[in-house]
Structures are given as structure tokens and as C-alpha cells.
CSV table of C-alpha atoms in Angstrom, one decimal:
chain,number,residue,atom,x,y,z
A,1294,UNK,CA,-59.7,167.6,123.2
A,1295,UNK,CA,-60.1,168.6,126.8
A,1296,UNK,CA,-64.3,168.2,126.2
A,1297,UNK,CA,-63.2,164.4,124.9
A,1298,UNK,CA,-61.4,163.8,128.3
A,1299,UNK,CA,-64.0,165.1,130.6
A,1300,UNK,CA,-66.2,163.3,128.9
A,1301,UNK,CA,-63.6,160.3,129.5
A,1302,UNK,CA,-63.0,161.2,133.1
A,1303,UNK,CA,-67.2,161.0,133.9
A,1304,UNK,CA,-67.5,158.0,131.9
A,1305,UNK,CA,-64.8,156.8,134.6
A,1306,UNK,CA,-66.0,158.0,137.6
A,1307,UNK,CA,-69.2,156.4,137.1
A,1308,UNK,CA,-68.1,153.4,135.7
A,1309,UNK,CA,-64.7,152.1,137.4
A,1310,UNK,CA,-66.4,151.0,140.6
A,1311,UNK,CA,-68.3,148.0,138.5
A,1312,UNK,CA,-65.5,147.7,136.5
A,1313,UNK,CA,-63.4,146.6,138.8
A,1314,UNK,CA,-65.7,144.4,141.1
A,1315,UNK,CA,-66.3,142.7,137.2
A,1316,UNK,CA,-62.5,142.4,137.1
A,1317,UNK,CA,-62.3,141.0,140.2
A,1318,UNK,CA,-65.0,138.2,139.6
A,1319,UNK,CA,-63.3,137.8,136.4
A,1320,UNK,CA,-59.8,137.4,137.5
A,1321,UNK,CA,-59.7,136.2,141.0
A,1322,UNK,CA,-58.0,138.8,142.9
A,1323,UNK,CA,-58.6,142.7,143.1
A,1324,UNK,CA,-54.5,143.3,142.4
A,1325,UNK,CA,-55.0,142.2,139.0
A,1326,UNK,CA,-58.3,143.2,138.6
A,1327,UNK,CA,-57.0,146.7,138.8
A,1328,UNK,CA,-54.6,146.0,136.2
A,1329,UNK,CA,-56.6,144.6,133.7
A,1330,UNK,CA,-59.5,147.7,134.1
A,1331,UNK,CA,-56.4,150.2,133.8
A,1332,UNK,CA,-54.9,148.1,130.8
A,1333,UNK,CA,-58.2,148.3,128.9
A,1334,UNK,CA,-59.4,152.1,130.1
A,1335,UNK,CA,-56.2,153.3,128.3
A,1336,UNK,CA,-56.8,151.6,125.3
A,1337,UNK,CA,-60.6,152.6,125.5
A,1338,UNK,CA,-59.1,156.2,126.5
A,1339,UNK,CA,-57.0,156.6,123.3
A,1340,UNK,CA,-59.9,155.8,121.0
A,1341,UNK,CA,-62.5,157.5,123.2
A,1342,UNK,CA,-64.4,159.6,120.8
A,1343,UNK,CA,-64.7,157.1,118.3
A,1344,UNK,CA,-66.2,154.6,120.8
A,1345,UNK,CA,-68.5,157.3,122.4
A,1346,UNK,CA,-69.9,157.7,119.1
A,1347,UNK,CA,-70.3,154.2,117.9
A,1348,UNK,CA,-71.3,152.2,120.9
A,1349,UNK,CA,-74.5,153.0,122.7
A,1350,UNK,CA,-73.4,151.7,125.8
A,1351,UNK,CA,-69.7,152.0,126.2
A,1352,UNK,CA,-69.8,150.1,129.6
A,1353,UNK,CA,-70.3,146.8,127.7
A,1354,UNK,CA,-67.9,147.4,125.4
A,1355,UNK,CA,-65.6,147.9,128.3
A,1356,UNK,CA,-66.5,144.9,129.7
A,1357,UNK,CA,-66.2,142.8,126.2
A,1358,UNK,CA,-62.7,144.2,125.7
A,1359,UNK,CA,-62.1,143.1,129.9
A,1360,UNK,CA,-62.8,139.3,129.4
A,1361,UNK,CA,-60.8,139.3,125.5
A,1362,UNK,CA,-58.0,141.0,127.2
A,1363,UNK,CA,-57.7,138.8,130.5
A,1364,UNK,CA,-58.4,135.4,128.3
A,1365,UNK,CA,-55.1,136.9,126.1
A,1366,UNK,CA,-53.3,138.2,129.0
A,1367,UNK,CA,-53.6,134.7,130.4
A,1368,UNK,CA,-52.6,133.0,127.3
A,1369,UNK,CA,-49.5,134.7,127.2
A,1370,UNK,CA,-48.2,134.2,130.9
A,1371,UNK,CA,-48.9,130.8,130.9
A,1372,UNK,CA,-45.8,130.2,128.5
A,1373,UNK,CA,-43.6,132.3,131.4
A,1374,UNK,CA,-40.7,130.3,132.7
A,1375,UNK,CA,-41.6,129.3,136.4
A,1376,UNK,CA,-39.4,129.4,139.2
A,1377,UNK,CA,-38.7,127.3,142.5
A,1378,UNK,CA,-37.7,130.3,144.3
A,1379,UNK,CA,-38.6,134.2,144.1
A,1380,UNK,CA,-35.8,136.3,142.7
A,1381,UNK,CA,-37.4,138.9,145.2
A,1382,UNK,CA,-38.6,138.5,148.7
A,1383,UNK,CA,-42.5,139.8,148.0
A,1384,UNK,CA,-44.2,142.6,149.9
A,1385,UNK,CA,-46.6,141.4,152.8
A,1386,UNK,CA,-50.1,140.5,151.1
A,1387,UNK,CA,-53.2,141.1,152.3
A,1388,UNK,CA,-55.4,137.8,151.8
A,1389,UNK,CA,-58.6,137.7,149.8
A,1390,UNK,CA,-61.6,138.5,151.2
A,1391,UNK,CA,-63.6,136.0,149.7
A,1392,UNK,CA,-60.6,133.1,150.3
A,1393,UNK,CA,-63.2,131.6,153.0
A,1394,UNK,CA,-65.4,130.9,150.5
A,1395,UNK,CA,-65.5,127.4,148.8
A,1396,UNK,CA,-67.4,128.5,145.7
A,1397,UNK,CA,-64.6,131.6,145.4
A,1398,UNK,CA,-62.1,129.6,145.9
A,1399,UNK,CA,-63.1,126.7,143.2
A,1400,UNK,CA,-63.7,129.6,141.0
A,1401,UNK,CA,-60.1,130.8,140.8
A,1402,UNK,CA,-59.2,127.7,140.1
A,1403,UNK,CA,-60.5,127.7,136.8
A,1404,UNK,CA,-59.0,128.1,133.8
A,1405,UNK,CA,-59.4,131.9,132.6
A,1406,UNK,CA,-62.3,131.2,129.8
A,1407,UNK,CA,-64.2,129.3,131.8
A,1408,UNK,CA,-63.9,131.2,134.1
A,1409,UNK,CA,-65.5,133.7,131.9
A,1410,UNK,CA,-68.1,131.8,131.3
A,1411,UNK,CA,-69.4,131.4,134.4
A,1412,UNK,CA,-69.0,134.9,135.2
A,1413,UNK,CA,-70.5,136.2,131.8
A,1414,UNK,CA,-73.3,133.9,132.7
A,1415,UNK,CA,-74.2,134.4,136.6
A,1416,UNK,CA,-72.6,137.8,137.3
A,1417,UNK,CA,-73.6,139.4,134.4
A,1418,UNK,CA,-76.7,137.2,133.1
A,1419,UNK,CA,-75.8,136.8,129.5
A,1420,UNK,CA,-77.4,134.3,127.8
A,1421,UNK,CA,-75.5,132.0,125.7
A,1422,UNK,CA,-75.8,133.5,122.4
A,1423,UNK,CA,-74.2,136.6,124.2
A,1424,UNK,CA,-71.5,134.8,125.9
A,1425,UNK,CA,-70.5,133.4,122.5
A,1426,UNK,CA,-70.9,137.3,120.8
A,1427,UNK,CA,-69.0,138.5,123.6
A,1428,UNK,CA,-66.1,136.2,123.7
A,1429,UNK,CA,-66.1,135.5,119.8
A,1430,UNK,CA,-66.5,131.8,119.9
A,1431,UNK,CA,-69.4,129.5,118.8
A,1432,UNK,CA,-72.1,128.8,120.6
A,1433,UNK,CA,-71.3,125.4,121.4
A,1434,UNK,CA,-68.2,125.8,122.6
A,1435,UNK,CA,-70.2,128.3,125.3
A,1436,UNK,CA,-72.0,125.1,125.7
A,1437,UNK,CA,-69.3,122.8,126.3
A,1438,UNK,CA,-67.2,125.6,128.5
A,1439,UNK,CA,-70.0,126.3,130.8
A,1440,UNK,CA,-70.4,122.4,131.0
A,1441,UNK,CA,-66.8,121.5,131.7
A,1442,UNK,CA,-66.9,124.7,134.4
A,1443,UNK,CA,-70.2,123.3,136.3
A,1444,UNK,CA,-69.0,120.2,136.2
A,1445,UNK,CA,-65.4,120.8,137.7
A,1446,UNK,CA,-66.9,122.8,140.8
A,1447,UNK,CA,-69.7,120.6,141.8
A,1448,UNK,CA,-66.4,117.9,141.9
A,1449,UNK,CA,-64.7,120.6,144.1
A,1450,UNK,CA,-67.8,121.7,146.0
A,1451,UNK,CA,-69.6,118.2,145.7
A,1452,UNK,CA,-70.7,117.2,149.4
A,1453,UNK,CA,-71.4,121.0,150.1
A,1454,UNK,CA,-74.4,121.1,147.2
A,1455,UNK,CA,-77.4,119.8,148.2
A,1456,UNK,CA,-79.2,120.0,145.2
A,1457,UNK,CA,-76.7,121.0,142.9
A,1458,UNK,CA,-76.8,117.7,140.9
A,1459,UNK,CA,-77.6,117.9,137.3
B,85,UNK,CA,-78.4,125.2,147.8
B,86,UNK,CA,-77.5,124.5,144.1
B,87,UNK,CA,-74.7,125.5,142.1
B,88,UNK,CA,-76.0,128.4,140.7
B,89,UNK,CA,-77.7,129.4,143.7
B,90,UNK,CA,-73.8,129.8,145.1
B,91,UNK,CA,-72.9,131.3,142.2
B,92,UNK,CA,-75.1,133.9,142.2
B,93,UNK,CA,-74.5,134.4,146.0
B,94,UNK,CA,-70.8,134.9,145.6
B,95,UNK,CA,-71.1,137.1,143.2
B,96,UNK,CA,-73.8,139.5,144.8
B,97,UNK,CA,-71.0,139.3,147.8
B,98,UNK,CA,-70.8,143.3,148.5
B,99,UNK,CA,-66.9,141.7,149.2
B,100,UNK,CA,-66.3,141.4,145.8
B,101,UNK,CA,-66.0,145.4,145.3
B,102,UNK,CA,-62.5,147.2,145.0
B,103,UNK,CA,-62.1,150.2,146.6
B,104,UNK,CA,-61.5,152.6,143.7
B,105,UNK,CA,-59.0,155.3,145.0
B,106,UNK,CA,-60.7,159.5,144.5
B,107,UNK,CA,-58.5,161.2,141.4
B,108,UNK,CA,-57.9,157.5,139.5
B,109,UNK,CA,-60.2,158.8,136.8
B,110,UNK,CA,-58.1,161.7,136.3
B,111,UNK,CA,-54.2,159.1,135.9
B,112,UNK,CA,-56.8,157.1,134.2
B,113,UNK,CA,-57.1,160.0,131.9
B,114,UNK,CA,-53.3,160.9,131.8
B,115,UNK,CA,-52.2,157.7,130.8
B,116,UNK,CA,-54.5,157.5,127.8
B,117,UNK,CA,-53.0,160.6,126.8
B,118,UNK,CA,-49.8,159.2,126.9
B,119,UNK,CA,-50.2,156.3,125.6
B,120,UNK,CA,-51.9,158.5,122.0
B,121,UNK,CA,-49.1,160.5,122.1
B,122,UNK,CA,-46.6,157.1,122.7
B,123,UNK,CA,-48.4,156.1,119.5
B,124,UNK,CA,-48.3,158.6,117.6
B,125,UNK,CA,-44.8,159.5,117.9
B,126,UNK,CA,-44.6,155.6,117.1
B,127,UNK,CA,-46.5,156.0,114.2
B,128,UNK,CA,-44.7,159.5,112.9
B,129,UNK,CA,-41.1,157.8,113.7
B,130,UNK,CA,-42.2,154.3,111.4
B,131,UNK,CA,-43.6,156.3,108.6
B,132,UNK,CA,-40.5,158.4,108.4
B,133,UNK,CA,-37.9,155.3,108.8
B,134,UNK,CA,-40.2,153.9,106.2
B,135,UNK,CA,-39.8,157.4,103.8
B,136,UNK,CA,-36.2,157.4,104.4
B,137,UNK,CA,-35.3,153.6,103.2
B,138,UNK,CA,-37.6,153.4,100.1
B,139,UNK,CA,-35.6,157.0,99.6
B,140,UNK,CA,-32.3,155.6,100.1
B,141,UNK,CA,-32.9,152.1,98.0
B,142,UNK,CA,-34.0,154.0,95.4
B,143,UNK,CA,-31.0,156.1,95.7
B,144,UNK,CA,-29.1,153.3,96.5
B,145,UNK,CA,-30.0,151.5,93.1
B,146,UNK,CA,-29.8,154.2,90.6
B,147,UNK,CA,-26.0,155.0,92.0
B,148,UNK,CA,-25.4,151.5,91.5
B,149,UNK,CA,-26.8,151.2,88.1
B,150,UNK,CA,-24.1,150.2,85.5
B,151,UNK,CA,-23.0,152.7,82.8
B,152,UNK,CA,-24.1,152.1,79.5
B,153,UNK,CA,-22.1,150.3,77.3
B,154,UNK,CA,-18.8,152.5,76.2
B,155,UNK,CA,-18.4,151.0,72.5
B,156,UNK,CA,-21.5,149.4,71.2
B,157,UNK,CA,-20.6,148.4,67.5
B,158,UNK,CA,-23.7,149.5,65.9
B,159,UNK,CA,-23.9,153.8,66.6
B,160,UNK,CA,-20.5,154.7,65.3
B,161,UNK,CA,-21.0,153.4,61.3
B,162,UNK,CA,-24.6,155.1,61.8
B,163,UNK,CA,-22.9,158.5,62.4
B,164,UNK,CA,-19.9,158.1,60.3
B,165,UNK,CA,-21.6,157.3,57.4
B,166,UNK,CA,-24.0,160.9,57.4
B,167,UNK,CA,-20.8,162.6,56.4
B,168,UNK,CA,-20.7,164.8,53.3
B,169,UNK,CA,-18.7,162.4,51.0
B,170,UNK,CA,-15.9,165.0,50.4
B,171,UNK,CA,-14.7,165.5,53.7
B,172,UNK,CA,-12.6,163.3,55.4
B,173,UNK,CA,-13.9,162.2,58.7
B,174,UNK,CA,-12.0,164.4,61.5
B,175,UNK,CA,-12.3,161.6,63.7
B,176,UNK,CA,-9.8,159.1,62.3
B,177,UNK,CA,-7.5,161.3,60.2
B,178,UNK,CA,-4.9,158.8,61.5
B,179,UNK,CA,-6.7,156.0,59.1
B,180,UNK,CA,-6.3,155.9,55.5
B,181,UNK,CA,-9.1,154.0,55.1
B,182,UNK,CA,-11.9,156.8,55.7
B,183,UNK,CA,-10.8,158.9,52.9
B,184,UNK,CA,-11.4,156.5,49.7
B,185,UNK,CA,-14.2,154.8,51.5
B,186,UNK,CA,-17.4,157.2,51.9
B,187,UNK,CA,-17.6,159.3,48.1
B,188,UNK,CA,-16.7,155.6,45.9
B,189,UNK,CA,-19.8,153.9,46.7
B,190,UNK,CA,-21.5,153.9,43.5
B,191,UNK,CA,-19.5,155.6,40.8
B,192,UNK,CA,-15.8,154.6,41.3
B,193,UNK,CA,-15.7,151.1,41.7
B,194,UNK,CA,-12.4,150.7,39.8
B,195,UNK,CA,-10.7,153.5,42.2
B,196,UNK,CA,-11.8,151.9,45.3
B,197,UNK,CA,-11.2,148.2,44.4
B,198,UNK,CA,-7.2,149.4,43.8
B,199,UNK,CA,-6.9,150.8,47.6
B,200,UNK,CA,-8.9,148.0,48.7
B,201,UNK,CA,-7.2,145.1,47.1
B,202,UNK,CA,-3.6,145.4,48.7
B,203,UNK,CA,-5.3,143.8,51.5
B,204,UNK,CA,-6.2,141.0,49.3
B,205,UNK,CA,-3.2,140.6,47.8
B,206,UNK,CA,-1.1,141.2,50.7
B,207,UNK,CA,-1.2,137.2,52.0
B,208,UNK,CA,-0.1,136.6,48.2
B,209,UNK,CA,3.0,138.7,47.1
B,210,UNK,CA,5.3,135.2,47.3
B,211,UNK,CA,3.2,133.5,44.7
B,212,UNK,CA,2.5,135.0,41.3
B,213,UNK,CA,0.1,137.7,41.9
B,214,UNK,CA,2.2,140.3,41.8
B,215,UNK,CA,3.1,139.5,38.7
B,216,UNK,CA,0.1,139.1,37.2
B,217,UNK,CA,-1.2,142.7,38.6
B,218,UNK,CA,2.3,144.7,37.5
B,219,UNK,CA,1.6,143.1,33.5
B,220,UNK,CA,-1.1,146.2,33.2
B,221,UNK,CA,1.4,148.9,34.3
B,222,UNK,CA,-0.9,149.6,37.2
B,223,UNK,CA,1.5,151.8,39.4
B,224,UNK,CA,-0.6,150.5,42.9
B,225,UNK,CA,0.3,147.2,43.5
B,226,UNK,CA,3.7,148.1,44.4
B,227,UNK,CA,2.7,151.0,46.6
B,228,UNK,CA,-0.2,149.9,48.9
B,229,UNK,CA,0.8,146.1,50.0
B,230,UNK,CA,3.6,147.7,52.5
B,231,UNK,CA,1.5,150.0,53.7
B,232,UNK,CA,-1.0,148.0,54.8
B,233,UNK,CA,0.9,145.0,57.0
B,234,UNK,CA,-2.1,144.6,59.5
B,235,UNK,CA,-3.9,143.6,56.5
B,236,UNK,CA,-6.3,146.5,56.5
B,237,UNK,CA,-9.3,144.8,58.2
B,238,UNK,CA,-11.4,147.7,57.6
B,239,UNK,CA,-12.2,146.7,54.3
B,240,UNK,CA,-13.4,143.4,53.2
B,241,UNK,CA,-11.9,142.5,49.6
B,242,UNK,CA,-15.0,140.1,48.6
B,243,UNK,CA,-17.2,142.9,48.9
B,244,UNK,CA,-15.8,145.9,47.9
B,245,UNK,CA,-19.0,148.0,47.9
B,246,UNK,CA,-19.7,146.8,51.3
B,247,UNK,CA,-16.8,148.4,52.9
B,248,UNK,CA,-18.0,152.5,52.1
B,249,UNK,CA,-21.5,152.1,54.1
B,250,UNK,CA,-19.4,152.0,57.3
B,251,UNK,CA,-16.4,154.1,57.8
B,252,UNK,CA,-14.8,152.1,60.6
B,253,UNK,CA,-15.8,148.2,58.4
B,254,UNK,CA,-13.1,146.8,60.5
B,255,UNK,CA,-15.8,146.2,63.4
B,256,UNK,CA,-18.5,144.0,61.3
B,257,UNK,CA,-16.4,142.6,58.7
B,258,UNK,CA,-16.7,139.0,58.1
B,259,UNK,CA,-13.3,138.6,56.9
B,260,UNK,CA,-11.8,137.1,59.5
């Protein structure tokens, strides 16, 4: 038992820096970045031993379970109940690092699995075969994800491309 | 600069990293335990809510379960009738009708068909019949008929040999 959570605890240390920077590409902002890595390390922490022992690199899995879990999260807070005004007054936030950005800023305006896409694809280098492995769909809806994606930022970014037609 | 040129560039930003706080490994680690235990207690408290209502239906439906039947027709003749022939049955000693019925099967018709036939000759004492039965001097016809008002249902006067398979004939008679 204690063995299994040092072996957790390394696998951790060395790993939760990328994870989150990942999370961060993959969600927009670091806040929930850091909730989504937490969120999935439990869940990865509870079946630890069986995972060590079936995956060869754990990391990925972590990252596969990352984009499932942030496509789901999103797909269940986008049926939350808006409001016009904040029931609370909300703590002083720090802004974005990357907010002067275009590109950034075009990113997070994506919707969540295209958003994947595009980060499965250029952040992480996955071919399209992989994206479609990793997030379970076919391969033509990769296709037609990453198309929609490319499309809707060169709109956004359009006069600050040069050669980004095509 | 192309799209994925700026793609590639934002996400090579060294901005993008979070600062990971020194010890998170170590909640990281608590709340995994927490969340097996959570789990399992989850997981222990289902499969005993689940133990304790198939207990508790089953329970439940055998206290429910109907008694059987307090007075089929069919076992009481069975058991009755695996009485020696001389005794009388110690069940009934209130009813005439057991004593004659059992031992007369076969070899007494003519004693049986006397006790049995005030019954049939009850409905008929304003016509002629009793006459016609006092001509032979037989000293029954005069006794039996008031003894038997209800009509004596246990036996049925068509079939006399029917009536001694059964002590209590009353119950399948076809009489009525």
C-alpha cells in the first residue's frame, strides 16, 4: 500500500508540471486546468496499481483520460442555468497571461472538442488516427473537427495570417 | 506566419506553464486515498442495503403467504375410510351415519339400504309409501324417518354402496 503511493506520489512529481501546462492548453485558463489534472489524478490514484501495470506509459493515459473528462465536464455545465447577476461578488482575478495573444484568445473560444483537436494535434503532435483513438470518435469526424477549428480562427485571426490560407 | 505556425508558437509559450505548488503530489495522494476509501464504504454500504432487502422481501413474502386451505373436500374421506370397519370413527361419534356406513360395503346390503332409506323416504311419508314399507312388518320405517329431518345428506339413497367409501358422503354427494 504505502510502496503503491510512493510510487503514485513520483509518478506525480514528475508528471504534474506537463499536466497541467496540457490542461491549460486544453481548457483555457490555468484555474481549471488545475481542476481537471486533480479531478483525473484521483481517479488515476484510486486505480493506480492496476494502471502502472497495464499501461506502458501512464503519462498518456493521463492525458487521454484529461481531454474525455474536460470534453464531459463541458458537456455537462453547458446545460447550467445562467445568470444576469452573481449571487456572490467574485474574488479579484488575476488575468491570463496569454490574453494578449490573438491566437490564445481565438483558441478559448472554441468549443471544448475542438478545441481538443487542435491541441491533440499541434501541442501534442498526434496524428489523426491518434486523435480519433484518443478521443474515441472516427476518423472523419477528427477530419471535419480540425477543419471546422482551422477554419473558425483564420475567420478570427484572418488579416493577422499572412499565409495562413488554405 | 501561417496558422499552424501560431499554433505551434502559442503553445511552445513558456507562459502556458502553471506553477505547480511543492507537497501537491503528497494531497494529490491523500485525496486518492479518500476517494478508495469513499468508494468502498459506498460499495460495502450498497451491497449490504442490497443483502438486507432481497432478505426482507423474501421474508416479507413467505409471512404473507396464505395458509393452506382449512377444509379441502378430498383428504378427510381418504383418512376416514382406512378405519378398521368395527370401530366407530371417534371423530364424529355425534353422527349416526359413520357407524352403519364403513363394515356394510359388500356383505350387508339389506342392513345398510334400511338405515339409508329413511332419507328416501322421508320427502314421501304423506303419500302411500309408508304404507307400502309397514305391509312386510319391517319395524324401521317407523323408527328412522324422524330421526333423520335434515334428510340425512350423508348418504345418497340411489347409490347405496356409494355412501360407505366415504364416511362423511354428505361433502360429494350428488343428491342435491
Amino acid at each position: 500500500m504505502a510502496s503503491t503511493e510512493d510510487d503514485f506520489a513520483e509518478f506525480v512529481r514528475a508528471a504534474l508540471p506537463g499536466l497541467l501546462r496540457y490542461g491549460h492548453a486544453l481548457t483555457g485558463n490555468p484555474h481549471d486546468a488545475a481542476d481537471l489534472v486533480q479531478a483525473v489524478l484521483e481517479k488515476v490514484g484510486v486505480r493506480w496499481t492496476k494502471i502502472s501495470a497495464d499501461c506502458s506509459d501512464p503519462s498518456a493515459y493521463v492525458r487521454k483520460a484529461m481531454v474525455n473528462t474536460h470534453v464531459s465536464r463541458w458537456r455537462r455545465s453547458r446545460r447550467e442555468t445562467l445568470l444576469a447577476e452573481f449571487p456572490d461578488v467574485p474574488a479579484a482575478e488575476g488575468r491570463d497571461r496569454l490574453e494578449a495573444e490573438p491566437v490564445w484568445t481565438a483558441l478559448r473560444a472554441l468549443p471544448p472538442r475542438q478545441r481538443a483537436v487542435v491541441v491533440l494535434r499541434y501541442y501534442e503532435g498526434l496524428s489523426e488516427l491518434e486523435i480519433a483513438e484518443t478521443l474515441g470518435i472516427s476518423c472523419g469526424t477528427v477530419k471535419s473537427q480540425s477543419s471546422k477549428a482551422l477554419t473558425t480562427l483564420r475567420r478570427q485571426l484572418g488579416p493577422q495570417l499572412d499565409g495562413g490560407e488554405g | 506566419m501561417s496558422l499552424d505556425d501560431e499554433l505551434r508558437r502559442v503553445f511552445d509559450d513558456e507562459r502556458l506553464s502553471v506553477p505547480v505548488r511543492p507537497g501537491s503530489e503528497w494531497a494529490l495522494v491523500a485525496a486518492a486515498r479518500r476517494r478508495k476509501y469513499r468508494t468502498g464504504a459506498l460499495a460495502v454500504t450498497g451491497g449490504v442495503l442490497a443483502v438486507l432487502t432481497v432478505v426482507g422481501g423474501a421474508v416479507g413474502l413467505v409471512a404473507h403467504e396464505p395458509d393452506p386451505a382449512p377444509g379441502p373436500a378430498g383428504p378427510p374421506p381418504v383418512v376416514v375410510s382406512s378405519t378398521p370397519p368395527g370401530e366407530p370413527a371417534p371423530q364424529r361419534p355425534q353422527s349416526p351415519r359413520t357407524r352403519p356406513a364403513p363394515p356394510v360395503q359388500d356383505h350387508e346390503p339389506q342392513r345398510v339400504v334400511p338405515d339409508r332409506e329413511p332419507p328416501r323416504t322421508t320427502p314421501e311419508p304423506t303419500r302411500e309409501l309408508p304404507s307400502i314399507l309397514r305391509e312386510p312388518g319391517s319395524p324401521l320405517t317407523g323408527g328412522v324417518e324422524p330421526t333423520d329431518p335434515g334428510g340425512a345428506p350423508s348418504t345418497s339413497p340411489e347409490h347405496p354402496m356409494s355412501g360407505p367409501a366415504t364416511s362423511k358422503p354428505a361433502a360429494g354427494a350428488p343428491r342435491r
